[in-house]
Tab-separated table of C-alpha atoms and ligand atoms in Angstrom:
chain	number	residue	atom	x	y	z
A	30	MET	CA	50.282	26.719	60.780
A	31	ALA	CA	52.958	24.187	59.802
A	32	LYS	CA	52.055	21.097	57.818
A	33	LEU	CA	53.854	17.898	56.844
A	34	LEU	CA	53.732	16.708	53.224
A	35	VAL	CA	54.194	12.941	53.126
A	36	GLN	CA	54.771	10.936	49.945
A	37	ASN	CA	54.466	7.218	49.354
A	38	SER	CA	58.002	6.236	50.369
A	39	GLY	CA	58.281	2.487	49.850
A	40	PRO	CA	59.812	0.196	52.504
A	41	LEU	CA	61.708	2.158	55.181
A	42	LYS	CA	65.204	0.841	55.785
A	43	GLY	CA	68.029	1.772	58.167
A	44	GLU	CA	68.414	2.537	61.848
A	45	VAL	CA	66.870	4.996	64.305
A	46	THR	CA	67.703	5.899	67.923
A	47	ILE	CA	64.903	6.451	70.403
A	48	SER	CA	64.872	9.665	72.477
A	49	GLY	CA	64.147	10.131	76.178
A	50	ALA	CA	60.512	9.571	77.127
A	51	LYS	CA	58.180	12.607	77.026
A	52	ASN	CA	55.860	11.001	79.584
A	53	SER	CA	58.767	10.471	81.948
A	54	VAL	CA	60.697	13.738	81.602
A	55	LEU	CA	57.613	15.820	82.522
A	56	PRO	CA	57.044	14.287	85.993
A	57	LEU	CA	60.846	14.168	86.500
A	58	MET	CA	61.016	17.937	85.905
A	59	ALA	CA	58.095	18.485	88.304
A	60	ALA	CA	59.969	16.462	90.959
A	61	CYS	CA	62.856	18.949	90.810
A	62	ILE	CA	60.841	21.636	92.622
A	63	LEU	CA	60.729	19.436	95.738
A	64	GLY	CA	64.393	20.028	96.640
A	65	GLU	CA	66.656	23.102	96.961
A	66	GLU	CA	69.719	21.559	95.319
A	67	THR	CA	70.464	21.108	91.629
A	68	VAL	CA	69.077	18.076	89.825
A	69	THR	CA	70.726	17.239	86.496
A	70	ILE	CA	68.559	15.329	84.023
A	71	LYS	CA	70.124	13.735	80.933
A	72	ASP	CA	68.519	12.404	77.726
A	73	VAL	CA	65.908	15.159	77.916
A	74	PRO	CA	64.122	15.139	74.538
A	75	GLU	CA	63.884	18.479	72.671
A	76	LEU	CA	60.090	18.802	72.765
A	77	ARG	CA	57.540	21.590	72.843
A	78	ASP	CA	56.109	20.120	76.067
A	79	VAL	CA	59.535	20.291	77.777
A	80	LYS	CA	59.837	23.958	76.777
A	81	ILE	CA	56.371	24.726	78.144
A	82	LEU	CA	57.040	22.965	81.463
A	83	THR	CA	60.415	24.736	81.690
A	84	ASP	CA	58.582	28.077	81.467
A	85	VAL	CA	55.958	26.961	84.011
A	86	LEU	CA	58.665	25.910	86.500
A	87	THR	CA	60.526	29.176	85.945
A	88	SER	CA	57.313	31.105	86.665
A	89	ILE	CA	57.223	29.663	90.216
A	90	GLY	CA	60.906	30.246	91.012
A	91	ALA	CA	62.862	27.308	89.593
A	92	LYS	CA	66.083	27.931	87.687
A	93	VAL	CA	66.185	25.714	84.583
A	94	ASP	CA	69.454	25.662	82.617
A	95	LYS	CA	70.057	23.753	79.397
A	96	THR	CA	73.755	23.106	79.966
A	97	GLU	CA	74.235	20.993	76.835
A	98	ALA	CA	72.094	19.201	74.264
A	99	ASN	CA	69.472	17.023	75.952
A	100	THR	CA	70.612	18.016	79.478
A	101	LEU	CA	68.721	20.177	81.979
A	102	GLU	CA	69.971	21.424	85.352
A	103	ILE	CA	67.034	22.406	87.583
A	104	THR	CA	67.532	24.249	90.885
A	105	THR	CA	64.637	25.409	93.065
A	106	GLU	CA	66.254	27.249	95.961
A	107	GLU	CA	62.901	28.745	96.838
A	108	ILE	CA	59.366	28.783	95.477
A	109	THR	CA	58.589	32.414	94.592
A	110	SER	CA	54.943	31.860	93.632
A	111	THR	CA	52.306	29.225	94.247
A	112	GLU	CA	50.308	30.461	91.246
A	113	PRO	CA	52.059	29.433	88.019
A	114	ASP	CA	51.560	31.632	84.984
A	115	TYR	CA	48.002	30.864	83.830
A	116	ASP	CA	48.649	31.172	80.085
A	117	LEU	CA	51.691	28.927	80.250
A	118	PHE	CA	49.934	26.422	82.496
A	119	ASN	CA	46.983	26.170	80.137
A	120	LYS	CA	49.197	25.296	77.180
A	121	MET	CA	49.775	21.787	78.460
A	122	ARG	CA	47.571	19.499	80.536
A	123	ALA	CA	50.565	17.729	82.087
A	124	SER	CA	51.405	20.959	83.947
A	125	ILE	CA	48.968	19.611	86.555
A	126	LEU	CA	51.912	17.483	87.716
A	127	ILE	CA	53.350	20.486	89.548
A	128	MET	CA	50.335	20.557	91.879
A	129	GLY	CA	51.575	17.785	94.167
A	130	PRO	CA	55.128	19.066	94.564
A	131	LEU	CA	53.992	22.708	94.938
A	132	LEU	CA	51.478	21.734	97.623
A	133	SER	CA	54.110	19.668	99.386
A	134	ARG	CA	57.044	22.104	99.161
A	135	ALA	CA	55.203	25.454	99.477
A	136	GLY	CA	51.943	24.439	101.157
A	137	ARG	CA	49.730	25.839	98.431
A	138	ALA	CA	48.957	25.486	94.707
A	139	LYS	CA	46.512	27.755	92.890
A	140	LEU	CA	46.128	26.562	89.309
A	141	PRO	CA	43.730	27.112	86.427
A	142	MET	CA	41.315	24.230	85.930
A	143	PRO	CA	43.104	22.118	83.272
A	144	GLY	CA	41.299	21.976	79.979
A	145	GLY	CA	40.227	18.651	78.542
A	146	CYS	CA	41.520	17.813	75.132
A	147	ALA	CA	40.565	15.952	71.976
A	148	ILE	CA	40.852	12.528	73.597
A	149	GLY	CA	38.408	13.119	76.404
A	150	ALA	CA	37.381	15.144	79.441
A	151	ARG	CA	40.513	14.053	81.341
A	152	PRO	CA	39.291	15.013	84.833
A	153	ILE	CA	41.619	15.319	87.805
A	154	ASP	CA	39.226	14.051	90.501
A	155	LEU	CA	41.624	11.260	91.527
A	156	HIS	CA	44.507	13.719	91.917
A	157	LEU	CA	42.336	15.930	94.173
A	158	LYS	CA	41.014	12.909	96.124
A	159	GLY	CA	44.591	12.064	97.106
A	160	PHE	CA	45.463	15.612	98.131
A	161	LYS	CA	42.258	15.934	100.197
A	162	GLN	CA	43.020	12.682	102.016
A	163	MET	CA	46.472	14.085	102.801
A	164	GLY	CA	44.827	17.070	104.513
A	165	ALA	CA	44.665	19.684	101.757
A	166	GLU	CA	41.743	22.135	101.711
A	167	ILE	CA	40.676	22.364	98.062
A	168	THR	CA	38.491	25.096	96.558
A	169	VAL	CA	37.302	24.459	92.999
A	170	THR	CA	35.626	27.061	90.789
A	171	ASP	CA	34.950	26.912	87.044
A	172	THR	CA	38.241	28.612	86.374
A	173	PHE	CA	40.698	27.592	89.083
A	174	ILE	CA	41.624	25.096	91.759
A	175	ASP	CA	43.095	26.385	95.020
A	176	ALA	CA	44.709	23.757	97.251
A	177	VAL	CA	46.090	24.680	100.680
A	178	ALA	CA	48.020	22.265	102.892
A	179	PRO	CA	47.273	22.231	106.655
A	180	GLU	CA	49.563	23.961	109.198
A	181	GLY	CA	52.645	21.744	109.439
A	182	GLY	CA	52.123	20.349	105.963
A	183	LEU	CA	50.378	17.401	104.332
A	184	HIS	CA	50.101	14.119	106.246
A	185	GLY	CA	50.258	10.507	105.064
A	186	ALA	CA	47.087	8.740	103.872
A	187	ARG	CA	45.876	5.511	102.299
A	188	VAL	CA	44.579	6.456	98.835
A	189	TYR	CA	42.649	4.036	96.610
A	190	LEU	CA	42.554	5.051	92.937
A	191	ASP	CA	39.240	4.124	91.280
A	192	PHE	CA	41.216	3.953	88.021
A	193	PRO	CA	45.001	3.339	87.822
A	194	SER	CA	45.564	6.895	86.581
A	195	VAL	CA	49.178	7.620	85.567
A	196	GLY	CA	48.981	11.325	86.398
A	197	ALA	CA	47.161	10.819	89.688
A	198	THR	CA	49.706	8.189	90.790
A	199	GLU	CA	52.579	10.538	89.917
A	200	ASN	CA	50.981	13.610	91.508
A	201	ILE	CA	50.194	11.816	94.781
A	202	ILE	CA	53.718	10.352	94.968
A	203	LEU	CA	55.101	13.872	94.415
A	204	ALA	CA	52.856	15.221	97.204
A	205	ALA	CA	53.733	12.389	99.613
A	206	VAL	CA	57.545	12.442	99.568
A	207	LEU	CA	57.759	15.431	101.984
A	208	ALA	CA	54.503	14.721	103.874
A	209	ASN	CA	54.382	13.879	107.613
A	210	GLY	CA	54.025	10.113	107.841
A	211	THR	CA	53.460	7.363	105.308
A	212	THR	CA	51.196	7.340	102.242
A	213	TYR	CA	49.950	4.205	100.495
A	214	ILE	CA	48.525	4.305	96.973
A	215	GLU	CA	46.364	1.296	96.117
A	216	ASN	CA	45.400	0.404	92.517
A	217	ALA	CA	48.302	2.617	91.430
A	218	ALA	CA	49.344	2.898	87.788
A	219	LYS	CA	52.274	0.594	86.926
A	220	GLU	CA	53.699	2.384	83.873
A	221	PRO	CA	57.538	2.431	83.503
A	222	GLU	CA	57.395	6.225	83.863
A	223	ILE	CA	56.191	5.746	87.468
A	224	ILE	CA	59.289	3.640	88.189
A	225	ASP	CA	61.524	6.246	86.537
A	226	LEU	CA	59.999	8.967	88.745
A	227	ALA	CA	60.411	6.885	91.920
A	228	ASN	CA	64.041	6.148	90.971
A	229	LEU	CA	64.805	9.868	90.658
A	230	LEU	CA	63.005	10.714	93.916
A	231	ASN	CA	64.763	7.926	95.831
A	232	LYS	CA	68.121	9.197	94.515
A	233	MET	CA	67.076	12.624	95.906
A	234	GLY	CA	66.514	10.997	99.329
A	235	ALA	CA	62.868	9.975	99.168
A	236	ARG	CA	61.695	6.624	100.526
A	237	ILE	CA	59.388	5.024	97.949
A	238	LYS	CA	58.698	1.295	97.634
A	239	GLY	CA	56.521	-0.613	95.191
A	240	ALA	CA	56.664	1.760	92.209
A	241	GLY	CA	55.639	-0.256	89.152
A	242	THR	CA	53.215	-2.364	91.189
A	243	ASP	CA	49.613	-1.534	92.109
A	244	SER	CA	50.630	-0.745	95.710
A	245	VAL	CA	53.077	2.108	96.300
A	246	LYS	CA	54.362	3.080	99.771
A	247	ILE	CA	55.892	6.523	100.331
A	248	GLU	CA	57.452	7.334	103.727
A	249	GLY	CA	57.651	11.108	104.108
A	250	VAL	CA	61.136	12.626	104.665
A	251	GLU	CA	62.289	16.063	105.877
A	252	LYS	CA	63.992	17.240	102.701
A	253	LEU	CA	65.475	16.109	99.401
A	254	HIS	CA	68.935	16.766	97.918
A	255	GLY	CA	70.291	17.104	94.381
A	256	THR	CA	71.290	14.239	92.080
A	257	PHE	CA	71.842	13.122	88.478
A	258	HIS	CA	69.308	11.153	86.438
A	259	ARG	CA	68.920	9.815	82.893
A	260	VAL	CA	65.414	9.690	81.348
A	261	ILE	CA	64.239	6.235	80.228
A	262	PRO	CA	63.770	5.730	76.466
A	263	ASP	CA	60.365	6.623	75.027
A	264	ARG	CA	58.384	3.371	74.661
A	265	ILE	CA	55.689	5.140	72.628
A	266	GLU	CA	58.222	6.489	70.117
A	267	LEU	CA	59.663	2.945	69.982
A	268	GLY	CA	56.204	1.552	69.172
A	269	THR	CA	55.740	4.225	66.523
A	270	PHE	CA	58.937	3.223	64.681
A	271	MET	CA	58.129	-0.487	65.023
A	272	LEU	CA	54.913	0.330	63.171
A	273	ALA	CA	56.791	2.440	60.609
A	274	ALA	CA	58.722	-0.696	59.607
A	275	ALA	CA	55.538	-2.818	59.632
A	276	ILE	CA	53.262	-0.504	57.629
A	277	THR	CA	55.892	0.178	54.929
A	278	ARG	CA	56.953	-3.493	54.790
A	279	GLY	CA	60.500	-2.338	55.551
A	280	GLU	CA	63.285	-3.315	57.938
A	281	ILE	CA	64.490	-0.986	60.722
A	282	LEU	CA	67.063	-1.385	63.519
A	283	ILE	CA	65.796	0.572	66.531
A	284	LYS	CA	68.378	1.568	69.184
A	285	ASN	CA	68.175	2.835	72.809
A	286	ILE	CA	65.187	0.717	73.777
A	287	VAL	CA	63.786	-1.211	76.734
A	288	THR	CA	62.131	-4.279	75.206
A	289	ASP	CA	60.108	-5.043	78.342
A	290	HIS	CA	58.262	-1.744	77.925
A	291	VAL	CA	56.668	-2.803	74.609
A	292	LYS	CA	55.836	-6.486	75.136
A	293	PRO	CA	52.170	-6.107	73.979
A	294	VAL	CA	53.265	-4.287	70.801
A	295	ILE	CA	55.847	-6.997	70.022
A	296	ALA	CA	53.235	-9.723	70.616
A	297	LYS	CA	50.606	-8.076	68.414
A	298	LEU	CA	52.994	-7.320	65.524
A	299	GLU	CA	54.278	-10.909	65.615
A	300	GLU	CA	50.640	-12.113	65.520
A	301	CYS	CA	50.302	-10.110	62.276
A	302	GLY	CA	53.386	-11.836	60.830
A	303	VAL	CA	56.024	-9.154	61.430
A	304	GLU	CA	59.463	-10.551	62.334
A	305	ILE	CA	61.028	-8.982	65.449
A	306	GLU	CA	64.568	-9.845	66.457
A	307	LEU	CA	66.361	-8.581	69.574
A	308	THR	CA	70.095	-8.085	69.043
A	309	ASP	CA	72.769	-6.507	71.254
A	310	GLU	CA	72.467	-3.377	69.084
A	311	GLY	CA	68.715	-3.072	69.590
A	312	MET	CA	65.475	-4.336	68.002
A	313	VAL	CA	65.255	-5.317	64.315
A	314	VAL	CA	61.694	-5.071	62.965
A	315	ASN	CA	61.408	-6.812	59.588
A	316	ALA	CA	58.284	-6.844	57.423
A	317	VAL	CA	60.031	-7.043	54.038
A	318	GLY	CA	57.973	-9.096	51.572
A	319	LYS	CA	55.727	-10.438	54.331
A	320	GLU	CA	52.015	-11.244	53.921
A	321	LEU	CA	50.687	-9.543	57.047
A	322	THR	CA	47.329	-10.453	58.554
A	323	ALA	CA	44.735	-8.994	60.919
A	324	THR	CA	44.637	-9.032	64.735
A	325	ASP	CA	42.503	-7.599	67.543
A	326	ILE	CA	43.699	-4.921	69.962
A	327	LYS	CA	42.303	-3.880	73.347
A	328	THR	CA	44.013	-0.946	75.070
A	329	LEU	CA	44.540	-1.274	78.835
A	330	PRO	CA	46.584	0.369	81.572
A	331	TYR	CA	50.183	-0.923	81.705
A	332	PRO	CA	51.230	-3.701	81.216
A	333	GLY	CA	48.317	-4.000	78.761
A	334	PHE	CA	48.387	-2.681	75.208
A	335	PRO	CA	49.217	1.064	75.430
A	336	THR	CA	46.459	3.489	74.408
A	337	ASP	CA	49.121	5.799	72.942
A	338	ILE	CA	49.981	3.178	70.298
A	339	GLN	CA	46.336	2.570	69.361
A	340	SER	CA	46.080	5.092	66.527
A	341	PRO	CA	49.414	4.263	64.819
A	342	PHE	CA	48.521	0.574	65.078
A	343	MET	CA	45.117	1.273	63.490
A	344	ALA	CA	46.815	2.911	60.500
A	345	PHE	CA	48.910	-0.246	60.103
A	346	LEU	CA	45.854	-2.558	60.412
A	347	SER	CA	44.217	-0.708	57.495
A	348	THR	CA	46.907	-2.197	55.258
A	349	VAL	CA	46.934	-5.870	56.332
A	350	ASP	CA	44.904	-8.783	54.991
A	351	GLY	CA	41.618	-9.289	56.885
A	352	GLU	CA	39.346	-7.537	59.366
A	353	SER	CA	40.731	-6.293	62.717
A	354	THR	CA	39.092	-4.716	65.753
A	355	VAL	CA	40.484	-2.095	68.122
A	356	GLN	CA	38.886	-1.530	71.531
A	357	GLU	CA	39.849	1.675	73.385
A	358	THR	CA	39.171	1.234	77.120
A	359	VAL	CA	41.375	3.999	78.621
A	360	PHE	CA	40.001	7.212	77.041
A	361	GLU	CA	36.372	7.812	76.157
A	362	ASN	CA	37.018	9.616	72.896
A	363	ARG	CA	40.211	8.442	71.266
A	364	PHE	CA	38.904	7.558	67.809
A	365	MET	CA	39.139	11.064	66.316
A	366	HIS	CA	41.735	9.732	63.861
A	367	VAL	CA	39.190	7.266	62.362
A	368	ALA	CA	37.540	10.014	60.299
A	369	GLU	CA	40.974	11.112	59.080
A	370	LEU	CA	42.007	7.565	58.099
A	371	ASN	CA	38.647	7.182	56.343
A	372	ARG	CA	39.422	10.270	54.228
A	373	MET	CA	42.319	8.133	52.952
A	374	GLY	CA	40.012	5.209	52.158
A	375	ALA	CA	40.394	3.053	55.274
A	376	ASN	CA	36.598	2.534	55.570
A	377	ILE	CA	36.740	1.988	59.365
A	378	LYS	CA	33.493	1.728	61.301
A	379	THR	CA	33.139	2.477	65.026
A	380	GLN	CA	30.631	1.292	67.600
A	381	ASP	CA	31.083	2.956	71.010
A	382	ARG	CA	34.677	2.207	71.967
A	383	THR	CA	35.304	-0.437	69.295
A	384	ALA	CA	36.619	0.235	65.797
A	385	ILE	CA	36.272	-2.326	63.004
A	386	ILE	CA	39.063	-2.080	60.425
A	387	PRO	CA	38.285	-4.012	57.211
A	388	GLY	CA	41.936	-4.021	56.108
A	389	ASN	CA	43.275	-4.766	52.595
A	390	LYS	CA	43.189	-1.086	51.824
A	391	LYS	CA	45.341	0.772	49.335
A	392	LEU	CA	45.166	4.141	51.033
A	393	GLU	CA	44.868	7.355	49.025
A	394	GLY	CA	46.787	10.523	49.909
A	395	ALA	CA	44.516	13.249	51.304
A	396	GLN	CA	44.429	16.426	53.402
A	397	VAL	CA	44.134	15.238	57.003
A	398	ILE	CA	44.624	16.684	60.493
A	399	ALA	CA	46.485	15.449	63.538
A	400	THR	CA	43.728	15.193	66.156
A	401	ASP	CA	46.187	14.422	68.950
A	402	LEU	CA	49.888	13.751	69.315
A	403	ARG	CA	49.760	10.043	68.505
A	404	ALA	CA	47.055	10.405	65.827
A	405	GLY	CA	49.433	12.807	64.082
A	406	ALA	CA	52.045	10.048	63.940
A	407	ALA	CA	49.359	7.646	62.678
A	408	MET	CA	48.507	9.985	59.780
A	409	VAL	CA	52.173	10.224	58.784
A	410	LEU	CA	52.491	6.420	58.840
A	411	ALA	CA	49.409	6.155	56.610
A	412	GLY	CA	50.846	8.807	54.290
A	413	LEU	CA	54.042	6.785	53.850
A	414	VAL	CA	52.083	4.011	52.107
A	415	ALA	CA	49.212	5.963	50.521
A	416	ASP	CA	49.155	6.728	46.809
A	417	GLY	CA	50.087	10.345	46.139
A	418	THR	CA	50.693	13.026	48.729
A	419	THR	CA	49.204	13.278	52.206
A	420	GLU	CA	49.113	16.696	53.829
A	421	VAL	CA	49.010	16.497	57.635
A	422	SER	CA	48.079	19.740	59.414
A	423	GLU	CA	47.878	20.699	63.146
A	424	ILE	CA	51.331	19.125	63.457
A	425	TYR	CA	52.145	21.133	66.579
A	426	HIS	CA	50.694	18.051	68.284
A	427	ILE	CA	53.544	15.973	66.819
A	428	ASP	CA	56.139	18.534	67.911
A	429	ARG	CA	54.872	18.136	71.485
A	430	GLY	CA	56.008	14.564	71.783
A	431	TYR	CA	58.370	13.400	69.035
A	432	GLU	CA	61.940	14.725	68.930
A	433	HIS	CA	63.326	15.456	65.419
A	434	PHE	CA	60.294	13.595	63.999
A	435	GLU	CA	60.631	14.145	60.255
A	436	GLU	CA	64.457	14.031	60.346
A	437	LYS	CA	64.331	10.552	61.868
A	438	PHE	CA	61.857	9.400	59.189
A	439	ARG	CA	63.860	10.994	56.350
A	440	LYS	CA	66.977	9.096	57.489
A	441	LEU	CA	64.954	5.888	56.992
A	442	GLY	CA	64.080	6.857	53.422
A	443	ALA	CA	60.765	8.618	53.983
A	444	THR	CA	59.796	11.474	51.681
A	445	ILE	CA	58.423	13.949	54.188
A	446	ILE	CA	58.794	17.736	54.253
A	447	ARG	CA	57.567	20.403	56.647
A	448	ILE	CA	55.934	23.477	55.142
A	449	GLU	CA	55.241	26.590	57.196
A	450	ASP	CA	52.049	28.369	56.147
B	25	EPZ	C1	49.231	9.903	80.769
B	25	EPZ	O1	48.133	10.792	80.738
B	25	EPZ	C2	50.021	10.191	79.508
B	25	EPZ	N1	50.493	11.583	79.534
B	25	EPZ	C3	49.137	9.952	78.281
B	25	EPZ	O2	49.949	10.155	77.121
B	25	EPZ	C4	48.665	8.500	78.308
B	25	EPZ	O3	47.791	8.287	77.227
B	25	EPZ	C5	47.926	8.218	79.627
B	25	EPZ	O4	48.796	8.537	80.740
B	25	EPZ	C6	47.498	6.772	79.753
B	25	EPZ	O5	48.616	5.941	79.641
B	25	EPZ	C7	51.571	11.887	80.285
B	25	EPZ	O6	52.142	11.042	80.963
B	25	EPZ	C8	52.018	13.320	80.251
B	25	EPZ	P1	45.490	8.923	83.093
B	25	EPZ	P2	47.190	10.955	82.064
B	25	EPZ	O7	45.368	9.836	84.253
B	25	EPZ	O8	48.029	10.880	83.290
B	25	EPZ	C9	40.829	9.023	83.705
B	25	EPZ	C10	50.496	10.998	75.014
B	25	EPZ	O9	50.027	10.876	73.885
B	25	EPZ	N2	41.115	9.847	84.898
B	25	EPZ	O10	46.109	7.582	83.277
B	25	EPZ	O11	46.346	12.153	81.863
B	25	EPZ	C11	41.099	9.808	82.432
B	25	EPZ	O12	39.961	10.589	82.103
B	25	EPZ	C12	49.577	11.196	76.203
B	25	EPZ	O13	51.728	10.977	75.293
B	25	EPZ	C13	40.071	10.149	85.766
B	25	EPZ	O14	38.926	9.739	85.547
B	25	EPZ	O15	46.297	9.651	81.926
B	25	EPZ	C14	41.347	8.732	81.421
B	25	EPZ	O16	40.110	8.253	80.919
B	25	EPZ	C15	48.119	11.162	75.797
B	25	EPZ	N3	40.324	10.915	86.860
B	25	EPZ	C16	42.022	7.635	82.249
B	25	EPZ	O17	41.757	7.941	83.629
B	25	EPZ	C17	41.582	11.395	87.132
B	25	EPZ	O18	41.765	12.083	88.168
B	25	EPZ	C18	43.524	7.565	82.051
B	25	EPZ	O19	44.053	8.801	82.409
B	25	EPZ	C19	42.622	11.077	86.236
B	25	EPZ	C20	42.371	10.303	85.129
């Protein structure tokens, strides 16, 4: 298995360009099976997850062509199977996003029960609640879920989400665009990726209003047509590089960004004493020579502090002056990286969903593992400032969601090399 060797690299300096958002491109790709005509998506990041979803889509009849770097052309003239390849499907939890469009376009979706993962059980009860309310008959066994739409297709419904789940909001929107009648989603997730998905679907001929608010209205239409779309920049990668400047006390210009998508991260870093300047080239994050101090973080659904930035931010808080707390309210088990940071001397304590970070730590290089995609990034950030060498394993997690990860860090002066076992 590949590993990353990270050396203490001093303050990172230079500029980096953010790639297209992983958590947007996946639902955008799923949307392409709703229409028969070609959809061209630009700024597609080169990620393991994109490759996996490409193979899943191909297994049900979509034609996916990479016509140039970072561009996909997806054409689904007909659905040839309503049972995606099980092995492929099980490689990535986000494959569940094809359930809504498959049910809507082909009237059936028979999928393996998605596995949980390191950060929690990650049920799909809210996805299924929406489909049931739209008329689907759903059979669930330990190994698979079989959803069948009624004769004539799904019908509109008013769906209340007990939790503003990103995936459930996306899946129900994808199921509703071709349904008979109008669907309302209440307590919907408001993440920017939901808006990006609605923008693509509306360009394909859908009629969606309210994406980005907690009430989304989808009027069903007969069919969708092809279009062009550019993926929004990845706000989580942006947050990761903001923290790279902060933790190394460096100065980085970050390009291809949407500032509004990271307001909580800007606010929290400024509370710690990091200087953030917005220029017409992008965002300059400057922590050179700054005495940085503690703060408290509480993760929340958007527009609150993003759970995906929690672990990289915790690595940073280990190095500032004073005690910080981090409360994780979105996932029930997203502190797996605490044990790894503690192997480097962070001395973090956890009580239920709150972590107490004493700070003022000179971290020591160690052998650590990436316990999820974002924790992997957190371990690399810690390795950049730890004494000695940090060896990060299980880095396939990082490859899932960060395009050209180590190249981008090396260009900023990081000493980081990938070794294949
Ligand atoms: C999306 O996951 C992202 N993934 C995650 O990013 C992100 O952390 C998460 O949203 C929250 O922002 C993609 O977009 C591909 P949820 P998703 O449904 O849709 C519970 C990363 O690192 N829940 O909003 O799975 C669930 O258990 C990844 O890029 C139910 O109870 O997140 C969790 O506690 C990690 N029932 C909470 O809601 C359901 O039916 C949030 O989950 C669905 C979810």
